[in-house]
Coordinates of C-alpha atoms in Angstrom, one line a residue:
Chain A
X175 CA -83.9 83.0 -14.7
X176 CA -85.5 83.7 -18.2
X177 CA -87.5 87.0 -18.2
X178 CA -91.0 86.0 -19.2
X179 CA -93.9 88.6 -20.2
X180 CA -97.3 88.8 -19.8
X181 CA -98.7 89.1 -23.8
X182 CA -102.6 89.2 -23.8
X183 CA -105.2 89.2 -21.4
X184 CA -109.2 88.7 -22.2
X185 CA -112.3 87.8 -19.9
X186 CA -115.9 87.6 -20.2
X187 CA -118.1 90.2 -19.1
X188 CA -118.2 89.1 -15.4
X189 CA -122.0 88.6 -14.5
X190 CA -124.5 87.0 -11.8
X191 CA -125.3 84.7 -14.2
X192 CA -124.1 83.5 -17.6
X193 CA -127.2 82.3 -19.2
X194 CA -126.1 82.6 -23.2
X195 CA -123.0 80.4 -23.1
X196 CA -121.1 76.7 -21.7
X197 CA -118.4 77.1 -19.6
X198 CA -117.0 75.4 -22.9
X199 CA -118.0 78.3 -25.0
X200 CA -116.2 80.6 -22.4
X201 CA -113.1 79.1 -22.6
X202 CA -113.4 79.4 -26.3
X203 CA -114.5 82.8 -26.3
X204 CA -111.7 83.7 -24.1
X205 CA -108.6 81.6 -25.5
X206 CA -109.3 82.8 -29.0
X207 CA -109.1 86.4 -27.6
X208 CA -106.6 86.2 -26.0
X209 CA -104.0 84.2 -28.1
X210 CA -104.9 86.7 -31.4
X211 CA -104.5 89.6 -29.0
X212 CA -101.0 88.0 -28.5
X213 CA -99.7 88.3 -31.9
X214 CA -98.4 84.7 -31.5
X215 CA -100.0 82.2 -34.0
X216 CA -102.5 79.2 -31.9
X217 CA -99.5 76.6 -33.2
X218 CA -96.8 78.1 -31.6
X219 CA -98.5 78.1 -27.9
X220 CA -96.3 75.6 -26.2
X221 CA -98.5 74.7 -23.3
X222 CA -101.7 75.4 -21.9
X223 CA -102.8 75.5 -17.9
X224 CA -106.2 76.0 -16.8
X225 CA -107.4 76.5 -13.2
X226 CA -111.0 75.8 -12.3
X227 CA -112.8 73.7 -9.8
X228 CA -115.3 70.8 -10.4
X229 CA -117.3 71.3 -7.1
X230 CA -118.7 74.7 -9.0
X231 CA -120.9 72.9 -11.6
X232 CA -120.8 69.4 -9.8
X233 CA -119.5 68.0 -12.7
X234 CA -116.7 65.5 -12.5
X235 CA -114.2 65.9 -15.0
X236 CA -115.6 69.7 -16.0
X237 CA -111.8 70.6 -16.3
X238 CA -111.3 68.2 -18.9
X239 CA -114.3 68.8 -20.6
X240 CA -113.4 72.1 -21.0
X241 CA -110.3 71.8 -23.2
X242 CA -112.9 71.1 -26.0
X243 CA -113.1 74.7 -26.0
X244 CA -109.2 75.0 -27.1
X245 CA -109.1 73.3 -30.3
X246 CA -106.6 70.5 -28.9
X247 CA -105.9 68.9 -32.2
X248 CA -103.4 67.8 -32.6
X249 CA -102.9 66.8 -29.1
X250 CA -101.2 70.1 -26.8
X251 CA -99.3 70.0 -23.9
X252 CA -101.5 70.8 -21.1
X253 CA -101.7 70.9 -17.2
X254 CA -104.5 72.1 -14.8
X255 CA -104.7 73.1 -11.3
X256 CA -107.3 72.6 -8.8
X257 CA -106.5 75.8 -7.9
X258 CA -107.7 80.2 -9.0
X259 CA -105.9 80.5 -12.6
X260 CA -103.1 83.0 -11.1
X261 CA -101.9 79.6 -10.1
X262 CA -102.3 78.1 -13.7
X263 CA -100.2 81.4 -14.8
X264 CA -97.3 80.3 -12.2
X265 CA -97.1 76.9 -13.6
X266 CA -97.3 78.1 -17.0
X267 CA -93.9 80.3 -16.2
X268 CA -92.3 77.6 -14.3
X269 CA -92.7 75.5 -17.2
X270 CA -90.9 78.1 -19.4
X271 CA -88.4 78.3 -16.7
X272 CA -87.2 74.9 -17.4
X273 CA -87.2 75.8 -21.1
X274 CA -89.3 72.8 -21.8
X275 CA -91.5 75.4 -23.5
X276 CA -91.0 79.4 -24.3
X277 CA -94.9 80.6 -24.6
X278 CA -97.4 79.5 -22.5
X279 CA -101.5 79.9 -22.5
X280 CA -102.9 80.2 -19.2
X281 CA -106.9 80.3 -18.6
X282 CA -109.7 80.1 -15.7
X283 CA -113.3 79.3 -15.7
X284 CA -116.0 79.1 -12.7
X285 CA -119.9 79.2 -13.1
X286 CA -120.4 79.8 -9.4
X287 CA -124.2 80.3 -10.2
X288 CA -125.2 76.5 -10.3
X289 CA -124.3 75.8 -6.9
X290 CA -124.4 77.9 -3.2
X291 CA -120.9 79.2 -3.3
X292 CA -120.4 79.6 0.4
X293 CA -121.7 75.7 1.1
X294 CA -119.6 74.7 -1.7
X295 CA -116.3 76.3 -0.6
X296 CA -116.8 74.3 3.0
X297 CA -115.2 71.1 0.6
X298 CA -111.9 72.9 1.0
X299 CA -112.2 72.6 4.8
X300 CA -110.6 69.2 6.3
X301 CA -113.2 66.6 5.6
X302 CA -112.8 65.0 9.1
X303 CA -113.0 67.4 11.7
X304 CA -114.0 71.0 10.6
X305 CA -115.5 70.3 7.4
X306 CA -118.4 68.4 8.4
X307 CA -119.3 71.0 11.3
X308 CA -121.1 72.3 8.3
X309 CA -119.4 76.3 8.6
X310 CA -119.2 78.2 5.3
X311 CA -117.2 80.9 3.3
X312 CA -118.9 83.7 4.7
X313 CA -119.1 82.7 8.6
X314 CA -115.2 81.5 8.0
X315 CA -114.4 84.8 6.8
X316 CA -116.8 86.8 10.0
X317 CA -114.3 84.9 12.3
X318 CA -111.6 86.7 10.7
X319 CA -113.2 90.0 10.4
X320 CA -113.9 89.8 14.2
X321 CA -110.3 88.9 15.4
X322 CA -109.5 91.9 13.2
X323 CA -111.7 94.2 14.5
X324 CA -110.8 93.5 18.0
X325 CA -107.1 94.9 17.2
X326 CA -105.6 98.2 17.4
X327 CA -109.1 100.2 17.1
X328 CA -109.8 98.5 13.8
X329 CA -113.1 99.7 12.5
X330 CA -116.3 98.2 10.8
X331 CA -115.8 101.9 8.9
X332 CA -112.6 101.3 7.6
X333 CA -114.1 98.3 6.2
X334 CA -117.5 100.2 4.1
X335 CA -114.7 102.7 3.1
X336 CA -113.5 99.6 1.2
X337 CA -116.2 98.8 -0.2
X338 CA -117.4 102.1 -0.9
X339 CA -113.7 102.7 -3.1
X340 CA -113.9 99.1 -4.7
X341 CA -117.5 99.8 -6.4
X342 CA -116.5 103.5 -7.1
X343 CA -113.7 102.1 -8.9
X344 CA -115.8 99.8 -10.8
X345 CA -117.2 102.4 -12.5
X346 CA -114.8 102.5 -15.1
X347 CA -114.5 98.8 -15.5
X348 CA -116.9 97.8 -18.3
X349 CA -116.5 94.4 -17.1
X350 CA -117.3 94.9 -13.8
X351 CA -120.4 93.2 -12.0
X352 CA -121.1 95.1 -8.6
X353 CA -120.5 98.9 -8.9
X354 CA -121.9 102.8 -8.4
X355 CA -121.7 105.3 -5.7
X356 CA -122.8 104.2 -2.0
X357 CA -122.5 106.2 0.9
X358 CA -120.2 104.4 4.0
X359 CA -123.1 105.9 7.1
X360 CA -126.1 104.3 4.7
X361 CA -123.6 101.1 4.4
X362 CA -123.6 100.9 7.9
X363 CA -127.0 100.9 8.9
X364 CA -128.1 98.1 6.9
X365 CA -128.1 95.3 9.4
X366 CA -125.6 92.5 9.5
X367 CA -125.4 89.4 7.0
X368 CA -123.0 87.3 9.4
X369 CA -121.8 89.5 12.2
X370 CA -119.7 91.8 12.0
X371 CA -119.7 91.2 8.7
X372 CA -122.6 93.5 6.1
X373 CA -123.6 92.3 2.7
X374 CA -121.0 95.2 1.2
X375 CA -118.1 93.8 3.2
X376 CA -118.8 90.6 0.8
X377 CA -118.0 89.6 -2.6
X378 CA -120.9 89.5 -5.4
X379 CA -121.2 85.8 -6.7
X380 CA -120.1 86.0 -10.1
X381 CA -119.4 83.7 -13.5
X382 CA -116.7 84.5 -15.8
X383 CA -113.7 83.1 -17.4
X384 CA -110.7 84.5 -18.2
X385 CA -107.2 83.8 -20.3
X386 CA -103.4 85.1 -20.8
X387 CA -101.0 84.4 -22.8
X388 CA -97.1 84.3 -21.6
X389 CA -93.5 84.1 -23.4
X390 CA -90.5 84.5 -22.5
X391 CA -88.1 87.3 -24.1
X392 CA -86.7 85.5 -27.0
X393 CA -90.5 84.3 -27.9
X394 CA -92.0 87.8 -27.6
X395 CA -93.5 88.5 -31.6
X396 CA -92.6 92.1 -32.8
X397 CA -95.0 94.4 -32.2
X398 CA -95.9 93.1 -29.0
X399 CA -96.5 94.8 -26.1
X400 CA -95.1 92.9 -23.2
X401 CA -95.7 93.5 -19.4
X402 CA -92.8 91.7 -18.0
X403 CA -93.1 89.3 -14.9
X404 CA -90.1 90.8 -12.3
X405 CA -91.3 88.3 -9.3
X406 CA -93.6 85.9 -8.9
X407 CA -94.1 83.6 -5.5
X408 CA -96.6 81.8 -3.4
X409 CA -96.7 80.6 -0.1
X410 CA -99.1 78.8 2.0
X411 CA -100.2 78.6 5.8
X412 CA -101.3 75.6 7.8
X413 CA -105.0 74.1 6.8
X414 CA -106.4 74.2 10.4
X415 CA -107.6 78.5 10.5
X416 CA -106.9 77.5 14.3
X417 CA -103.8 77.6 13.6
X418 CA -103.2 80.6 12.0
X419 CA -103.2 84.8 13.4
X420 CA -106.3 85.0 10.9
X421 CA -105.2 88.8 11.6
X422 CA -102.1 89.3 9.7
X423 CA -100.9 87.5 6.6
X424 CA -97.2 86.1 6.7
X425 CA -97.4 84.4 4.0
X426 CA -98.7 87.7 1.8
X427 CA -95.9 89.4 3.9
X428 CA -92.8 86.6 2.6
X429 CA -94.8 86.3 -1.0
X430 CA -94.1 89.9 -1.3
X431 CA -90.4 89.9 -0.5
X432 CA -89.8 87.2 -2.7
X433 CA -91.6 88.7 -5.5
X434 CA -89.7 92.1 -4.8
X435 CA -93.0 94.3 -4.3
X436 CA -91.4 97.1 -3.9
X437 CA -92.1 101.0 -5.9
X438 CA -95.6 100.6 -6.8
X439 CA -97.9 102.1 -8.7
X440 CA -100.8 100.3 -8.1
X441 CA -101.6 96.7 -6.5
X442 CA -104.5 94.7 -7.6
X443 CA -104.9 92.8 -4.4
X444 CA -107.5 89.7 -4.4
X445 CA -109.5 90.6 -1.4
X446 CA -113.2 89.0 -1.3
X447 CA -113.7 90.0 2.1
X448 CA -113.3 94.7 3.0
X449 CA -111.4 93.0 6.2
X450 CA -109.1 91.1 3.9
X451 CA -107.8 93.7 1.7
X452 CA -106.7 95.6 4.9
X453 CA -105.1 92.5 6.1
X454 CA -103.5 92.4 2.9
X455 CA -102.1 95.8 2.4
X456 CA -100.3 95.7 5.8
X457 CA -98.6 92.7 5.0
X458 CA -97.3 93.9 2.1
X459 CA -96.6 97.7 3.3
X460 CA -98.4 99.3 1.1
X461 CA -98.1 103.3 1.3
X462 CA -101.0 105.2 0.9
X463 CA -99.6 106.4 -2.8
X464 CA -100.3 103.2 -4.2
X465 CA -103.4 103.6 -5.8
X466 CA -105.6 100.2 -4.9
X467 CA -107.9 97.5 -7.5
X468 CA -108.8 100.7 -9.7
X469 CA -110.6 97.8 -11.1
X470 CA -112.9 97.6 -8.4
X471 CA -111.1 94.4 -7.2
X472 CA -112.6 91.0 -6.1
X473 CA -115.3 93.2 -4.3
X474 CA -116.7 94.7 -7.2
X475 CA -116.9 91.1 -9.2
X476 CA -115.3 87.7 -7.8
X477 CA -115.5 85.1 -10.5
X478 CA -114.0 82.0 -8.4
X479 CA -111.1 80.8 -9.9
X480 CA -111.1 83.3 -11.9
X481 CA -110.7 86.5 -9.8
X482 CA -106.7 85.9 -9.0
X483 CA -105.4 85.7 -12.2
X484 CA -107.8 88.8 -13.0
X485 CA -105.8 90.8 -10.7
X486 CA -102.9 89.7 -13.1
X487 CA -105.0 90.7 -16.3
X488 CA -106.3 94.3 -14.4
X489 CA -102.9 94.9 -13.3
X490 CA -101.5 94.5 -17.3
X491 CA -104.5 97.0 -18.2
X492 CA -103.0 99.5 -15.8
X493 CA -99.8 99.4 -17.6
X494 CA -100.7 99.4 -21.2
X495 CA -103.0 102.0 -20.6
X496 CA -99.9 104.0 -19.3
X497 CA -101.4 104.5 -15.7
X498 CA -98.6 102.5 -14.3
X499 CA -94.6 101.3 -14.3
X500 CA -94.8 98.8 -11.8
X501 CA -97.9 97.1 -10.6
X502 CA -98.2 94.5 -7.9
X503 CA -100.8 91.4 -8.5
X504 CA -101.9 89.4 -5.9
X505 CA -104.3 86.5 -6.0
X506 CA -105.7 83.8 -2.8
X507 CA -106.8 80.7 -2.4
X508 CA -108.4 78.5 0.7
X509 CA -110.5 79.9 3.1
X510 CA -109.2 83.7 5.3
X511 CA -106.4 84.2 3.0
X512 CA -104.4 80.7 3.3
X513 CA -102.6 80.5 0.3
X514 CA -101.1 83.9 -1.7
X515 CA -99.4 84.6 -4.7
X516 CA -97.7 87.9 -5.6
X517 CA -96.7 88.8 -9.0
X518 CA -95.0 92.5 -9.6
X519 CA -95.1 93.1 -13.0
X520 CA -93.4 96.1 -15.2
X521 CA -94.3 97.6 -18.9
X522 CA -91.9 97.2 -21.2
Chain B
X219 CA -110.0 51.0 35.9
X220 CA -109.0 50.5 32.8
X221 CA -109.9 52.2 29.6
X222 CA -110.6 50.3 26.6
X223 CA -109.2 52.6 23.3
X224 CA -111.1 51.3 20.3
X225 CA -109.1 52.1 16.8
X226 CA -111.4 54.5 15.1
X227 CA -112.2 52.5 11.5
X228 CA -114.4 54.7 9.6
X229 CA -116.5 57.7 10.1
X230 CA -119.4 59.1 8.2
X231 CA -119.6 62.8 7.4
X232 CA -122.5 63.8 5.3
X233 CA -122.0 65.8 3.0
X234 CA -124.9 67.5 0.2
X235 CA -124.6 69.9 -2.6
X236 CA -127.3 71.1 -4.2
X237 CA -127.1 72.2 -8.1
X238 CA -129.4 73.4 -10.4
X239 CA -128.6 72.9 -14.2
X240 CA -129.9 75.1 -16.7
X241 CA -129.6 73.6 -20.1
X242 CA -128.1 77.0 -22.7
X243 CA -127.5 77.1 -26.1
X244 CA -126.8 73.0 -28.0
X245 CA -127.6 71.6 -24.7
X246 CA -130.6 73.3 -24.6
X247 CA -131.9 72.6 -28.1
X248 CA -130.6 69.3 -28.1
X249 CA -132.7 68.6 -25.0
X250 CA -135.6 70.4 -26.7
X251 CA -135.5 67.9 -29.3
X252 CA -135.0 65.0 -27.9
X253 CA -138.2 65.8 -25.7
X254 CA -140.2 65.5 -28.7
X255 CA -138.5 62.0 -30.1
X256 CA -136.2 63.9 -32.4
X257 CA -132.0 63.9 -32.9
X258 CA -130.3 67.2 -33.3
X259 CA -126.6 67.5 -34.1
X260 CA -124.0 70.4 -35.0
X261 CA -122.1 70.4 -38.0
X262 CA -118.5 72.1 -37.6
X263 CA -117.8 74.7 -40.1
X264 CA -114.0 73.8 -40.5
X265 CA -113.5 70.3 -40.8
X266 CA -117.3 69.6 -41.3
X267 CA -117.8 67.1 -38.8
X268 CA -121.3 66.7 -37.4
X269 CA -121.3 66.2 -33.7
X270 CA -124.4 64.6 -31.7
X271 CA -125.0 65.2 -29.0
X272 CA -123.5 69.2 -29.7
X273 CA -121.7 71.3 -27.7
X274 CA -121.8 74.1 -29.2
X275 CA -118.0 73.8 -30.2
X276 CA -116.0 71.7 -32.3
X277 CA -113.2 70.2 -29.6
X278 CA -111.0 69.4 -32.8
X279 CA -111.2 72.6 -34.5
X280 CA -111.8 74.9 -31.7
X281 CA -114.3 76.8 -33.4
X282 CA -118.9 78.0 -33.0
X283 CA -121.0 75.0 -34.3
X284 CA -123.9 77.4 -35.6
X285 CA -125.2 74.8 -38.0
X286 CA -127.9 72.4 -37.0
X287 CA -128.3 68.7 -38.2
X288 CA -131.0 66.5 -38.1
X289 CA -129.4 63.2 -36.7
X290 CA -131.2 59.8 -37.7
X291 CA -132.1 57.3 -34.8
X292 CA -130.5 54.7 -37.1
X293 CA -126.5 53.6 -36.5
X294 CA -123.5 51.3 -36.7
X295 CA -121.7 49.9 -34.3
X296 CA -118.5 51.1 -33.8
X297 CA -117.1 49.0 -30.6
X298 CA -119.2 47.3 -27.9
X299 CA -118.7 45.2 -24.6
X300 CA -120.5 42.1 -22.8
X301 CA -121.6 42.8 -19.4
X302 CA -121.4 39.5 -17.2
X303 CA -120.6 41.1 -13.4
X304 CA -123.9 42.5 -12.2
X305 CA -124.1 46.2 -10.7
X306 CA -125.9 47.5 -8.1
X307 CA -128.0 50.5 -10.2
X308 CA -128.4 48.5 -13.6
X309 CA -131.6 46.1 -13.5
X310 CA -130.9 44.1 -16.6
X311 CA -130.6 40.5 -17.3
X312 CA -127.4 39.3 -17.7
X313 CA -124.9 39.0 -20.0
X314 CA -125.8 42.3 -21.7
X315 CA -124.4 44.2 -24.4
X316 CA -123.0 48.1 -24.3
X317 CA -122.1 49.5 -27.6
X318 CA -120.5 52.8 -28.8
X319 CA -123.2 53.4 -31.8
X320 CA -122.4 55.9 -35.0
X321 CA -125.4 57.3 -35.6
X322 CA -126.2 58.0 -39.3
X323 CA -125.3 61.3 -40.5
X324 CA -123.3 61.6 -37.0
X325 CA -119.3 61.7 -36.7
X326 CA -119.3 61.2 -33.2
X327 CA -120.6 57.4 -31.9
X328 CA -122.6 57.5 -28.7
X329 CA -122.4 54.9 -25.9
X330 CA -125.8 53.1 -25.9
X331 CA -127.2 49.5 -24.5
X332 CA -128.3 46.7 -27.6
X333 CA -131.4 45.0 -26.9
X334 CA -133.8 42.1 -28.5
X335 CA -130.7 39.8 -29.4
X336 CA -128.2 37.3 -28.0
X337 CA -125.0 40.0 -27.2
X338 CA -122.6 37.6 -28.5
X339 CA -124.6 38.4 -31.5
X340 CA -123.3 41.6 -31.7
X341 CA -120.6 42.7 -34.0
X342 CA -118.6 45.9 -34.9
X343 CA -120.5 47.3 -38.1
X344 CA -123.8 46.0 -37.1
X345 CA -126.8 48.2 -38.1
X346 CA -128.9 49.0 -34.9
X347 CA -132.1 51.1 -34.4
X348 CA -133.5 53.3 -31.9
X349 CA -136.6 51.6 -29.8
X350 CA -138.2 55.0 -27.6
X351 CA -140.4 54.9 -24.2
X352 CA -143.7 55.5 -24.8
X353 CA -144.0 59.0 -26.5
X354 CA -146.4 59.9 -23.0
X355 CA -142.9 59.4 -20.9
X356 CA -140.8 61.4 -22.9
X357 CA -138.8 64.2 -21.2
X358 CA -135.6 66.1 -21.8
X359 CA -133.3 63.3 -21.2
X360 CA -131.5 60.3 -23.7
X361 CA -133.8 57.8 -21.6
X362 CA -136.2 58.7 -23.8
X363 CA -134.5 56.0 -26.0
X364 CA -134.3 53.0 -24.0
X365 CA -131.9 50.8 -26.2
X366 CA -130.6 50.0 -29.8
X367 CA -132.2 46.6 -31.4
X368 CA -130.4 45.1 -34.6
X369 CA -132.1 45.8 -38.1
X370 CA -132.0 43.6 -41.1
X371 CA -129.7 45.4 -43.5
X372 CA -126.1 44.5 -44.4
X373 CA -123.4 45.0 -42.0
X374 CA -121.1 48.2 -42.9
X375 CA -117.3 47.2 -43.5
X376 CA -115.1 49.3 -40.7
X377 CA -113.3 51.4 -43.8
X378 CA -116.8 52.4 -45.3
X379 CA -117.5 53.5 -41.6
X380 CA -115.6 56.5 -42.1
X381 CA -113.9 59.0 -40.0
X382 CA -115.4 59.1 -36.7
X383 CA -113.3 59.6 -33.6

């Protein structure tokens, strides 16, 4: 294995609605910040991943049309993935792994605000039989929170208490979309948005892009200050949620192991849904001493596509700040936590 | 009794997204101005090509496009194709002729239909012009110019063309 470091990480402001620029002009914004952040020149980036989704503007081809917004001349070596960008960051370091490259530029971008998110994300059920029942992101994720709930005394309180840390957090991210003080009782008297889920138990809809820059040890410039990549795996369960115990997360649980998540200091764990970042921290065992999304997490602004490999970028924050050693990244994909990834990465 | 299993062929499952575009920044002004008969380009400050439509970026250079251009409705053909197979949303007569068009002051040819002469009459470096719709059925759209028509001035040579891409 080659030890490979995270080098940069820059995002837009996450917002409601980004009305001054592209998603080209995004993707600029952020991939210039982020590569001169890295101390590596633009020439000596040896491949490029994105991860976005073409269902967010309706656009066909919006993933290659945003590579105008990286400068591509002469022609780069670049991949994308149909997938959140903490995805685009795995291929990226795969692709170092097989030495075909030794720096890598990983990026996300989603303008969630043209469309109706939660109708949008049905196109990731199976088109045949459960797609067309018309059932969306939000009633998906109720089902989960209600299998939940119905186990070992779980609590719609436990939940607001989520929420209520996530936004409290927020407060000291500048970035942040959805944050302040709320109180759990007032929470809880608002009335339901899809039973049992509230409007707090859900994630803002946000717009935002994001980018990082990777290398492995021998690439890493002087001066740099790398956060190195100790594990990084994903695993997926079946398609079909009927499938599934939408109440734990095995494959968070076996991601975890693999990745060696182990002596925390913090986790930035991608967790649109309150329900879901419980779900999450019991399959990854997290004590109570490891301090949870200081950034506010996917609660507090969830830029789709974008929001897993923020985790990664939040997480890197943590540790250059000096507020952490070792910090566990998580990031989902699919509908009630199919598909998870779980990086644990350490300051230099 | 027996039960006769039909094979299942083809299903339909509807599906409907609904968007709603807001034009920012080059789209935006280049939408403005086409809605009142006028081209608008970007020039990049780098390698100082001039791209219409804009995009607020230049995709070679990776760099802001702050500088406007007024683009002429006049061009040269760059490439083009005859259309003999009809199509089910395209009401013209056929064979037709599609053409990638470099407008004049433009680095950047844009893909456009030539009208008002035979298309095997059409030939890479012809000069073409803009015909509009009526000025009362303009809108923010490129249908506000409904096709290119040939013009009578001397064909460019493809090395004077320059260096479009």
């Amino acid at each position: 294995m080659r030890d490979v470091a995270i080098l940069s990480f820059a995002q837009t402001p996450y917002k409601r609605r980004e009305s001054e620029r592209t998603e080209v002009q995004m993707v600029l914004s952020v991939v210039t910040d982020a590569v001169e952040k890295s101390g590596l020149p633009k020439s000596d980036i040896g491949f490029t991943c994105s991860g976005s989704s073409d269902y967010l503007a309706g656009q066909s081809f919006a993933f290659v049309g945003a590579i105008d917004g990286l400068g591509a001349w002469p022609p780069i070596a670049e991949s994308h993935v149909e997938m959140d960008g903490a995805w685009a960051l795995y291929e990226a370091w795969i692709k170092i792994q097989t030495g075909m490259c030794n720096t890598a530029l990983a990026f996300s971008f989603g303008r969630a605000s043209m469309g109706s998110l939660p109708e949008t994300l049905n196109m990731q059920l199976d088109p045949y039989t459960l797609g067309p029942l018309g059932i969306d992101s939000i009633s998906m994720a109720a089902l989960q929170a209600r299998a939940w709930l119905d186990q070992d005394n779980h609590t719609e309180r436990q939940m607001a208490e989520v929420a209520v840390r996530s936004r409290k957090n927020a407060l000291n991210n500048p970035d942040a979309q959805l944050k302040g003080d709320f109180e759990v009782e007032k929470l809880l008297s608002e009335p339901y948005l899809i039973e049992p889920l509230h409007k707090h138990d859900c994630p803002p809809i946000t717009d935002g892009a994001n980018a990082v820059v990777i290398a492995a040890a021998d690439a890493v410039p002087s001066g740099a200050n790398p956060v190195w990549i100790r594990g990084i795996d994903h695993r997926i369960e079946p398609h079909q949620p009927g499938f599934r115990d939408l109440t734990q997360s095995p494959s968070t649980k076996l991601a975890g192991e693999k990745a060696g998540a182990t002596r925390l200091d913090i986790a930035e764990l991608h967790a649109p849904f309150t329900h879901q970042e419980l779900i999450l921290r019991d399959a990854l065992g997290l004590d109570d001493d490891v301090r949870i999304n200081p950034s506010g997490g996917a609660l507090a602004a969830n830029p789709m596509m974008v929001a897993g490999l923020t985790r990664m970028g939040e997480a890197c924050r943590e540790i250059w700040a000096g507020r952490a050693k070792r910090a566990l990244a998580h990031a989902t994909s699919g509908h009630c936590l199919q598909q998870n990834l779980v990086c644990v990465l350490e300051g230099d | 009794m027996s039960e006769e299993k039909s094979e299942v062929k083809a299903i339909v499952t509807p599906t409907k997204l609904v968007y709603q575009f807001s034009a920012i920044g080059s789209h935006a002004e280049f939408l403005k101005a086409i809605s009142e008969g006028k081209l608008v380009g970007e020039r990049c400050p780098s390698c100082k090509k001039v791209y219409c439509p804009p995009r607020g970026i230049c995709p070679r250079c990776g760099v802001e496009t702050p500088e406007k251009v007024d683009i002429d409705d006049k061009g040269t053909v760059t490439t083009y194709c005859i259309v003999r197979v009809p199509s089910e949303n395209i009401d013209l007569k056929l064979p037709y002729c599609a053409a990638n068009i470099l407008l004049d002051r433009s680095d950047m040819p844009i893909m456009a239909l030539i009208q008002e002469c035979p298309a095997e009459d059409v030939r890479i470096g012809m000069r073409v012009e803009a015909i509009w719709a009526p000025e009362e059925d303009w809108g923010p759209t490129m249908e506000n110019i409904r096709y290119f028509r040939p013009i009578d001035e001397p064909d460019v040579p493809t090395e004077e063309m320059g260096d479009w891409y």
